[in-house]
Short mmCIF file of C-alpha atoms in Angstrom, two decimals:
data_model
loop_
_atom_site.label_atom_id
_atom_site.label_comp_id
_atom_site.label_asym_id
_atom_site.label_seq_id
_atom_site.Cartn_x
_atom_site.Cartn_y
_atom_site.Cartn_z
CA UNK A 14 0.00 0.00 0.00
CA UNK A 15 1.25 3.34 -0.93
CA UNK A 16 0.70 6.40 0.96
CA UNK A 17 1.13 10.45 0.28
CA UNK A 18 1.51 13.04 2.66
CA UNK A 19 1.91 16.65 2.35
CA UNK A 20 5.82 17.68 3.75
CA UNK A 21 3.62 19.80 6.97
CA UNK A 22 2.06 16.66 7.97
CA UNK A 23 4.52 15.58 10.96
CA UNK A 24 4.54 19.20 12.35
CA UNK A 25 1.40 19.51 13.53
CA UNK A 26 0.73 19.21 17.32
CA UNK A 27 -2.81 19.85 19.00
CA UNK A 28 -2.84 22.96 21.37
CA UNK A 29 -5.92 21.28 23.34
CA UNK A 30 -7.31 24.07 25.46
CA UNK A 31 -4.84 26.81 24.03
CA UNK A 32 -6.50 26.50 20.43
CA UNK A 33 -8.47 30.23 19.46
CA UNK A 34 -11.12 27.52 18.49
CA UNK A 35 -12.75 24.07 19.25
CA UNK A 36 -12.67 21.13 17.01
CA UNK A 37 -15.73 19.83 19.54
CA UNK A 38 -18.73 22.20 18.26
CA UNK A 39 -20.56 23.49 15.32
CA UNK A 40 -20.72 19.82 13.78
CA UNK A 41 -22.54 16.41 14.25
CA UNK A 42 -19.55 13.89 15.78
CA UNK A 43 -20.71 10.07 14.40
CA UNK A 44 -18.76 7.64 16.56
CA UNK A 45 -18.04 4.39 14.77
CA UNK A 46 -19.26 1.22 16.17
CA UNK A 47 -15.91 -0.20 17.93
CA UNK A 48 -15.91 2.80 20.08
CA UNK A 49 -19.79 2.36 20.48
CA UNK A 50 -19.26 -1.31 21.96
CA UNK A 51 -16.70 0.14 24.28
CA UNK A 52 -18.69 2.92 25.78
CA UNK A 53 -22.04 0.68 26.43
CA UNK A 54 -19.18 -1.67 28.48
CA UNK A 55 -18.07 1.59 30.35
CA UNK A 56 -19.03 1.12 33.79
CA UNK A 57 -19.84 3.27 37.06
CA UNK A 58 -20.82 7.08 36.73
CA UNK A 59 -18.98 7.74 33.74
CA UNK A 60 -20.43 4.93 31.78
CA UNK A 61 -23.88 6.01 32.90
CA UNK A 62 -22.88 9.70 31.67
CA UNK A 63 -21.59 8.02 28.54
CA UNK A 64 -25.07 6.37 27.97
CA UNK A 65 -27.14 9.54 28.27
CA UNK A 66 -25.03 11.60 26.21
CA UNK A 67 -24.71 9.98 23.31
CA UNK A 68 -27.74 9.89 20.65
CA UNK A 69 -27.72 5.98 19.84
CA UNK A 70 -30.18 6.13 17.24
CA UNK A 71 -28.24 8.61 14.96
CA UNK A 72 -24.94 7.17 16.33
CA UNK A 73 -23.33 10.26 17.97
CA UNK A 74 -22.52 12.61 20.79
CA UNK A 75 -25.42 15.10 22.14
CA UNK A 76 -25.21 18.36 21.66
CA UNK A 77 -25.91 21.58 24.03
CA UNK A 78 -25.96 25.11 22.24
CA UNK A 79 -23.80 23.10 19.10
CA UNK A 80 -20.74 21.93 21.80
CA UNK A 81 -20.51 17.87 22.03
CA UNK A 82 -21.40 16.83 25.40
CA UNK A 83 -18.17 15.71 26.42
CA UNK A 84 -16.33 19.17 25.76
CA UNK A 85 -15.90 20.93 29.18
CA UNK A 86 -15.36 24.68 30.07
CA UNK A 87 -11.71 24.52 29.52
CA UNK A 88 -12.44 23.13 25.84
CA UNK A 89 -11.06 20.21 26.94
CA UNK A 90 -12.31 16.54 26.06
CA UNK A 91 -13.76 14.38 29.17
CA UNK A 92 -13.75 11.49 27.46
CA UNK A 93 -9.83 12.01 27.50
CA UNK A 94 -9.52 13.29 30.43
CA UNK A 95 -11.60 10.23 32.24
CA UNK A 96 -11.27 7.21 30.46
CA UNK A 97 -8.37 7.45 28.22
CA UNK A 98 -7.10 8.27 24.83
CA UNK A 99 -7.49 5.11 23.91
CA UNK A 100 -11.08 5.50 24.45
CA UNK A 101 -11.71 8.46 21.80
CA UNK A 102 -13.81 7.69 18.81
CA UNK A 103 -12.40 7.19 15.65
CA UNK A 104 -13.39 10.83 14.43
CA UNK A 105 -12.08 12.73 17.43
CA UNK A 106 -8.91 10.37 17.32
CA UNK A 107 -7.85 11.19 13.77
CA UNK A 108 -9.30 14.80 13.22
CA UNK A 109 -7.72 16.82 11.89
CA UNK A 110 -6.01 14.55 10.17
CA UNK A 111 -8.01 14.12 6.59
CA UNK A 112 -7.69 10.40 4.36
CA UNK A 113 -8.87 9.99 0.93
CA UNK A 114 -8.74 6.35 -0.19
CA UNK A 115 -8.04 4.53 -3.62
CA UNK A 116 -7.14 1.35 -4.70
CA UNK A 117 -3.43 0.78 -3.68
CA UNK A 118 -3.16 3.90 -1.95
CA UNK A 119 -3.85 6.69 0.80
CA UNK A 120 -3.99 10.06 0.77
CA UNK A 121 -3.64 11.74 4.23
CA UNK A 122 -3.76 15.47 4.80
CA UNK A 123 -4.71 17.88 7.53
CA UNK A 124 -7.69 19.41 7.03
CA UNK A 125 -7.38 23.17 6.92
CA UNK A 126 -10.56 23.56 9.16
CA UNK A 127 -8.25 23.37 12.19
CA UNK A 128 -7.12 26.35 12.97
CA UNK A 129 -3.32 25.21 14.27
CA UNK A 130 -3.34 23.56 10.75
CA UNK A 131 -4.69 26.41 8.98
CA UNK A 132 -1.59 28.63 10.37
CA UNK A 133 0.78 25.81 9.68
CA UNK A 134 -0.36 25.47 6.14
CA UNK A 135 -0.78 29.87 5.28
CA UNK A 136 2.53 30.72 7.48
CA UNK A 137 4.63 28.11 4.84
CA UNK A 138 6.72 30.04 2.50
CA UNK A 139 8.23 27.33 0.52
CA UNK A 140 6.06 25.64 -2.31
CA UNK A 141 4.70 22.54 -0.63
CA UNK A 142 6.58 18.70 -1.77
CA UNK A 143 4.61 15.49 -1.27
CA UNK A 144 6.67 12.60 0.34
CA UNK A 145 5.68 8.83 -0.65
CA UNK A 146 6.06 5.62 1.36
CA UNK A 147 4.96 2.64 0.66
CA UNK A 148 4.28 -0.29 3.49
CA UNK A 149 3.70 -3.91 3.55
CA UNK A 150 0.35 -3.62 3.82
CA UNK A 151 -2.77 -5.78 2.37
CA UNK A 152 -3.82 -3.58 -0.66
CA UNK A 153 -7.92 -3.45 -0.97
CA UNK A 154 -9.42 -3.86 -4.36
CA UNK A 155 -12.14 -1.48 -5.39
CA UNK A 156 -14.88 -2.71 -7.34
CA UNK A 157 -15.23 -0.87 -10.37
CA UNK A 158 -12.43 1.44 -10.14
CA UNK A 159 -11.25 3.25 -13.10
CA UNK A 160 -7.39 2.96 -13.26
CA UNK A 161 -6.65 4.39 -16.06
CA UNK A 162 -8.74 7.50 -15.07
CA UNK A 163 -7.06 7.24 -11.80
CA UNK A 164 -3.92 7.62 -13.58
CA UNK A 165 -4.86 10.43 -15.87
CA UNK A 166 -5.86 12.23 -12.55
CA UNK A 167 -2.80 11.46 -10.77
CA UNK A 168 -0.57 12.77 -14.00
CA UNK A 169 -3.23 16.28 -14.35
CA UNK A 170 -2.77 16.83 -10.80
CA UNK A 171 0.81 16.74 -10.55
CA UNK A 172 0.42 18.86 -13.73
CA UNK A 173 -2.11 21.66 -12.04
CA UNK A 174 -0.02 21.48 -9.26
CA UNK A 175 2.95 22.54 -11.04
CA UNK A 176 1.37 25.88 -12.74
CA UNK A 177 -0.11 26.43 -9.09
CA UNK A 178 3.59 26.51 -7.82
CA UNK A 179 4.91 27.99 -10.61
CA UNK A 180 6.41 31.35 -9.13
CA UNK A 181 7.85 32.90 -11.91
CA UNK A 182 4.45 33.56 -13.55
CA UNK A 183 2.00 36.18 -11.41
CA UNK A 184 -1.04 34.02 -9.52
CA UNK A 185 -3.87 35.42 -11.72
CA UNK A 186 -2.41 34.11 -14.77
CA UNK A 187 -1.32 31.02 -13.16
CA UNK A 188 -5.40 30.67 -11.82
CA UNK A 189 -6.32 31.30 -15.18
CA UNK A 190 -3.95 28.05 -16.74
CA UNK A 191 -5.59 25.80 -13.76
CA UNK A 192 -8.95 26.75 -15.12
CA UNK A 193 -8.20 26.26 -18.38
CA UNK A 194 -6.57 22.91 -18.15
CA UNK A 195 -8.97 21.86 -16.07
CA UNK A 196 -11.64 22.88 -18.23
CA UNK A 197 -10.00 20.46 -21.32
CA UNK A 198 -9.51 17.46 -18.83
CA UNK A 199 -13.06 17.58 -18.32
CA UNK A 200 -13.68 17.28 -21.91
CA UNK A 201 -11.70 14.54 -22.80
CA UNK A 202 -13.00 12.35 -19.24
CA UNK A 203 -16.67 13.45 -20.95
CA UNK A 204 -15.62 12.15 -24.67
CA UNK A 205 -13.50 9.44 -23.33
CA UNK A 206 -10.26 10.14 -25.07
CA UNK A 207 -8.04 9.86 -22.13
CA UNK A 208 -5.16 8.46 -24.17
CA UNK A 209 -5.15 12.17 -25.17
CA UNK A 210 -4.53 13.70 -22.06
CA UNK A 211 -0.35 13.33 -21.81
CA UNK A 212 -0.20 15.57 -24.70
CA UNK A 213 -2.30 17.87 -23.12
CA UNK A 214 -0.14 18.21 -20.23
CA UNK A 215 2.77 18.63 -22.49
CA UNK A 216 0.84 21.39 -24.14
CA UNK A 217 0.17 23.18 -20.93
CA UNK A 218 3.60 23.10 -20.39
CA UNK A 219 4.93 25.02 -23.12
CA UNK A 220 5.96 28.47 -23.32
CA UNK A 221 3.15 28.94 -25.99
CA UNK A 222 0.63 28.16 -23.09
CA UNK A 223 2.24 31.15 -21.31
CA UNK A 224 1.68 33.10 -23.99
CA UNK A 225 -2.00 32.34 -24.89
CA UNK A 226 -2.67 33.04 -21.34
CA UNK A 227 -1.35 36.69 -21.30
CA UNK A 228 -3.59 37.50 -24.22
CA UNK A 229 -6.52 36.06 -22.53
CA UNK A 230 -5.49 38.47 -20.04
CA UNK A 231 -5.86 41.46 -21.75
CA UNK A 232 -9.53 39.85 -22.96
CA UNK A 233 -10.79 39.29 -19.65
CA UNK A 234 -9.24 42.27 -17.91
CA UNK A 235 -10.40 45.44 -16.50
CA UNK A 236 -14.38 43.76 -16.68
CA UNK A 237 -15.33 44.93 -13.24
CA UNK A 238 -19.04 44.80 -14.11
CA UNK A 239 -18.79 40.84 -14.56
CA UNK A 240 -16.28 40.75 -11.80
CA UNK A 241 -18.75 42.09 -9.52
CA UNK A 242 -21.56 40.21 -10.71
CA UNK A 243 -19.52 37.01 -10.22
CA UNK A 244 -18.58 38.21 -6.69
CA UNK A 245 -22.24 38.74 -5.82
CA UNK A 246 -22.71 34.63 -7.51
CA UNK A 247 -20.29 33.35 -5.39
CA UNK A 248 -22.17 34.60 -2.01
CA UNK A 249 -25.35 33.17 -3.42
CA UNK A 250 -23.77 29.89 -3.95
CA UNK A 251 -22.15 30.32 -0.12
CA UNK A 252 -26.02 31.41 1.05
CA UNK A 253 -27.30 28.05 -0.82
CA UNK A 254 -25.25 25.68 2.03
CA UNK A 255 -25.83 24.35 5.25
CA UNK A 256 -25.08 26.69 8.50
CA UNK A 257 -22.98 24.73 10.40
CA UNK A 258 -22.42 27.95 12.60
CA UNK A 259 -25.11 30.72 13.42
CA UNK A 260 -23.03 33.58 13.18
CA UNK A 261 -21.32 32.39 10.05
CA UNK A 262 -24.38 32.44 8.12
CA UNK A 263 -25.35 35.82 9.68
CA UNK A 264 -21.67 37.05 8.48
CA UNK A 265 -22.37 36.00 5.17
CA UNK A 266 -25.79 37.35 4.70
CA UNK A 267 -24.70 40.63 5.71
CA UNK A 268 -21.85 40.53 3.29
CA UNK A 269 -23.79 40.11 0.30
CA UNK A 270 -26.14 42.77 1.62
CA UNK A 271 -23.32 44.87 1.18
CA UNK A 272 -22.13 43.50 -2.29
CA UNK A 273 -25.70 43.82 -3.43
CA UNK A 274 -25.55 47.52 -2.02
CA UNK A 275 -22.19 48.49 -4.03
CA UNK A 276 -22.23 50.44 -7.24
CA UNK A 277 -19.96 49.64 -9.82
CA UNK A 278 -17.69 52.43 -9.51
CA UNK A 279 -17.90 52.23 -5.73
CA UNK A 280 -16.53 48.87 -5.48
CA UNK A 281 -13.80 49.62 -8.25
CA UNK A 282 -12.80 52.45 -5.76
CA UNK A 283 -13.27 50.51 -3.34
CA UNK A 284 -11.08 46.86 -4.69
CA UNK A 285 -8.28 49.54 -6.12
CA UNK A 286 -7.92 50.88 -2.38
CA UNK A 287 -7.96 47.48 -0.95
CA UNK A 288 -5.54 46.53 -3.45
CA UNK A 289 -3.45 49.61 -3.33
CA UNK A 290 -3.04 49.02 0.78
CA UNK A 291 -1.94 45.30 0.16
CA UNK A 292 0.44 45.44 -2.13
CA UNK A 293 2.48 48.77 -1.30
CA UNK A 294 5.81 46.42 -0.96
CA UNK A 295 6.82 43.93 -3.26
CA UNK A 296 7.55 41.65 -0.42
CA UNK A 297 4.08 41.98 0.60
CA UNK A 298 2.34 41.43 -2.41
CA UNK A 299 5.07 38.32 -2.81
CA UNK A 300 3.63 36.56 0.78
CA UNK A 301 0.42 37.41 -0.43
CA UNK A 302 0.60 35.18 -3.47
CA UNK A 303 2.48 32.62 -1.68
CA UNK A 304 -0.91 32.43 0.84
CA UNK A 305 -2.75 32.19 -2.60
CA UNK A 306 -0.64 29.50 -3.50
CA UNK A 307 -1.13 26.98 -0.50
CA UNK A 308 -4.68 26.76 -0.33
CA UNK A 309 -4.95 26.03 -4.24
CA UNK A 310 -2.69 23.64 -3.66
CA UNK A 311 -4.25 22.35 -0.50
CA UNK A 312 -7.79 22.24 -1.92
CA UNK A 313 -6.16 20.52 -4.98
CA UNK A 314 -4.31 17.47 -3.29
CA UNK A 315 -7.20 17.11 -1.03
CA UNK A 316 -10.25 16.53 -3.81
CA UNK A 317 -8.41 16.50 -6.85
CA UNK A 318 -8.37 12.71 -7.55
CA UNK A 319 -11.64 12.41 -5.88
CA UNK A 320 -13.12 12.48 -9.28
CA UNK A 321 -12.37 8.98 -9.87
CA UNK A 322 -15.77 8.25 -8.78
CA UNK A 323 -17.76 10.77 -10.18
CA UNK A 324 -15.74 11.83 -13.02
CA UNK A 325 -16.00 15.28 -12.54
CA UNK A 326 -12.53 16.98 -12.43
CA UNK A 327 -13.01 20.05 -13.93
CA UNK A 328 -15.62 21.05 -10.94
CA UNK A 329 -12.51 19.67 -8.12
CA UNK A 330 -10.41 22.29 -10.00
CA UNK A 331 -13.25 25.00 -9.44
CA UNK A 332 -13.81 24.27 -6.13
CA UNK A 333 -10.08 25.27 -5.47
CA UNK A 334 -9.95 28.14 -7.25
CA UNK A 335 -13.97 29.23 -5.91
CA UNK A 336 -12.56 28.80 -2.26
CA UNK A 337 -9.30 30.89 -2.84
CA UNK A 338 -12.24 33.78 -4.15
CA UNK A 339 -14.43 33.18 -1.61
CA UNK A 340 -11.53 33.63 1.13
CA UNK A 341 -10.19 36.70 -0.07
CA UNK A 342 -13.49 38.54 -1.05
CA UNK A 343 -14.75 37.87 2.58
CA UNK A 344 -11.64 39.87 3.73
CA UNK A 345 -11.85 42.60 0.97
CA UNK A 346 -15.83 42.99 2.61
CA UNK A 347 -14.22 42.73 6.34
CA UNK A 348 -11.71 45.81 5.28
CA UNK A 349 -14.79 47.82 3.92
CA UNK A 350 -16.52 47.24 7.03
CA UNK A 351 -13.57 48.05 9.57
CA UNK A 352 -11.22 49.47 7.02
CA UNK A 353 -8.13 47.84 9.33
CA UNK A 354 -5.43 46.16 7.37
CA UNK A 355 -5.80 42.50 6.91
CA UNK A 356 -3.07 40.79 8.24
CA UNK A 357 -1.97 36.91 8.15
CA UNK A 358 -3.85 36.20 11.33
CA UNK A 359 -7.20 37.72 9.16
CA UNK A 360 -5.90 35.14 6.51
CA UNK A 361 -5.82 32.07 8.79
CA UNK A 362 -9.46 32.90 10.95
CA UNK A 363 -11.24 32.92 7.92
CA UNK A 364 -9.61 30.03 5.76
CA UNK A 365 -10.61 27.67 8.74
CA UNK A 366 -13.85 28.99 8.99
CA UNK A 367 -14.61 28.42 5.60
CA UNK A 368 -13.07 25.39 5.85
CA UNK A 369 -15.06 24.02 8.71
CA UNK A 370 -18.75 25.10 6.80
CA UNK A 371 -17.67 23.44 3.24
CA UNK A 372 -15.85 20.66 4.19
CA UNK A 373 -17.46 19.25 7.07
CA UNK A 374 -20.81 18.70 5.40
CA UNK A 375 -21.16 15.92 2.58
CA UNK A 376 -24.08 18.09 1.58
CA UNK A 377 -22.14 21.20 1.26
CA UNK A 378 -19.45 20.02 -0.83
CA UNK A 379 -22.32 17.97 -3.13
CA UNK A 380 -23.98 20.80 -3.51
CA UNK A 381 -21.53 23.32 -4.34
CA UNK A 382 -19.83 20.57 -7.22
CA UNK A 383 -23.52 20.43 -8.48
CA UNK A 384 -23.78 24.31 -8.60
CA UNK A 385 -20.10 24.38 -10.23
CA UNK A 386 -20.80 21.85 -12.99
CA UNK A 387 -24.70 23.18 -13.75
CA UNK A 388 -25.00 26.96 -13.02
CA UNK A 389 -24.12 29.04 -15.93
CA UNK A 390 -22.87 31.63 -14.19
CA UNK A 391 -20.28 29.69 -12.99
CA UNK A 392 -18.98 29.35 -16.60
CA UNK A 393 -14.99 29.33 -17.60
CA UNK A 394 -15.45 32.86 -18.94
CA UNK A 395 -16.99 34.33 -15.34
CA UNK A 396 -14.24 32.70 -13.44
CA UNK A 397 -11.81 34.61 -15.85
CA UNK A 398 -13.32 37.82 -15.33
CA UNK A 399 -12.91 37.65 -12.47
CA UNK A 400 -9.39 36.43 -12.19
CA UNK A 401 -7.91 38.53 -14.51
CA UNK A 402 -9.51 41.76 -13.16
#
């Protein structure tokens, strides 16, 4: 069995009751059944606490005011504390560490919805590397699964991972190659003519893809009309998902109050101002990018190959690039609102928080794919207006 990590992995280290935030609230915590067995065998008062705190029909931990039952006032576990480490569920024992499985191999991550991780992962300054290892381990085979598409993915990520690290090109135009060669995998997974996609990465590599790129710049630039129209889109879609937090989706709806408020020429002022602030230093405008950089890259590696099972790569690489919008819009909204400079701390708070509505709801990310690959306004040519802007 092989397994992939990302070259972080081994640095993180839980805080406990330090962390700015709780992995123990806003979400539904399903205990798997080995660690159901144990707690019905817990005995004395804890084992009776254990029985009336925990929702057997649905399978997990009660809730009061969205914390688990088990968290205490110090945001510490009980469980832990009480019975043991040992005696954690399988969710609260891996979170927040993230695996995607495939036949013959594991993908493990940390999910950026942890806010330790999401500082570990924005505070990097060095593109991330993946490191391999490969155990003696039973492989498990996978009915149906596509290996050759498997392989395609594996060869298009490395590939959109290489333009997203590619630092001698700015990030817009380097978000605008991701879309686009994510736009022609999709077409040759829909027509089935993956033996075509090898010289499509060799295309994409090419100085001629450079090239094309730039002049698509100048086509898609200066739009702001269709960039703020897009903007407003992208809050719908964000509206459209399920509150995992009360004051997120009150942060949100407020937001696109204000979007929906904004004149054209007010928010050009407006984005030039924000921009102008930002990116007074080169150095500054640098780190920015380099922020840019890890969470298309983390978004990437985490969902990319995903789309062996539903064949839908193109929408993986617009969930990336969506997110990376959707991150940096809610800060350009927070500067209008407070007009304080955003800092990497600004960065980090709202990457996780993002993080923690889209990716820890099955319906969330469904839905949002679903929007990506059937909404029109969510077209190749609205992503570029507004990435090229």
């Amino acid at each position: 069995m092989k397994y992939i990590i990302p070259d972080y992995y081994k640095k993180f280290s839980c805080i406990g009751g330090d962390c700015p935030d709780t992995c123990c609230a806003g979400w539904k915590i399903v205990i798997d059944e080995k660690s159901k067995k144990k707690y019905r065998r817990e005995k004395g008062f804890f084992g009776n606490r254990l029985n009336n705190e925990i929702n057997w029909k649905e399978g997990v931990f009660q809730q009061y005011e969205g914390r688990c039952a088990f968290l205490n006032d110090e945001n510490l576990c009980d469980i832990y504390t009480e019975i043991g480490k040992d005696k954690l569920c399988k969710t609260c024992r891996i979170y927040p560490r993230h695996i995607e499985e495939f036949e013959s191999l594991r993908e493990i991550s940390l999910s950026l919805s942890c806010p330790v991780v999401a500082k570990l992962i924005l505070e990097k300054e060095d593109p991330v590397k993946f490191l391999y290892k490969e155990l003696e381990k039973e492989e498990e085979e996978y009915e149906n699964f596509d290996y050759l598409l498997f392989t395609k993915l594996m060869d298009t990520r490395e590939a959109l991972l290489g333009i997203t690290q590619n630092r001698m090109l700015p990030m817009r135009q380097r978000i605008a190659m991701l879309l686009g060669l994510g736009h022609d995998i999709q077409r040759r997974v829909r027509n089935q003519e993956l033996f075509s996609v090898d010289s499509l990465i060799v295309k994409y590599k090419n100085k001629k893809a450079v090239d094309f790129f730039e002049v698509k710049e100048k086509e898609y630039g200066g739009h702001i009309r269709e960039r703020l129209e897009f903007s407003k889109n992208m809050f719908w879609l964000l509206r459209q998902l399920e509150v995992r937090r009360k004051e997120w989706g009150i942060w949100i709806c407020r937001a696109e109050r204000k979007l929906g408020n904004m004149s054209i020429e007010e928010y050009r002022k407006e984005l030039a101002a924000f921009r102008k602030i930002h990116s007074k230093e080169e150095q500054e405008k640098l780190r920015w990018e380099q922020i840019e950089e890890q969470i298309i890259v983390y978004f990437l590696f985490t969902y990319y190959c995903g789309a062996v099972y539903d064949e839908n790569p193109y929408a993986k690489v617009k969930m990336a690039v969506i997110s990376l919008f959707a991150i940096e819009e809610m800060m350009f909204l927070e500067w209008l609102f407070t007009h304080q400079k955003i800092e990497i701390s600004d960065w980090i708070g709202y990457a996780y928080q993002y993080s923690r509505e889209l990716e820890h709801s099955d319906l969330n990310l469904n839905k949002m794919e679903k929007f990506l690959v059937e909404k029109k306004e969510y077209r190749l040519k609205n992503f570029l207006y507004y990435t090229l802007y």
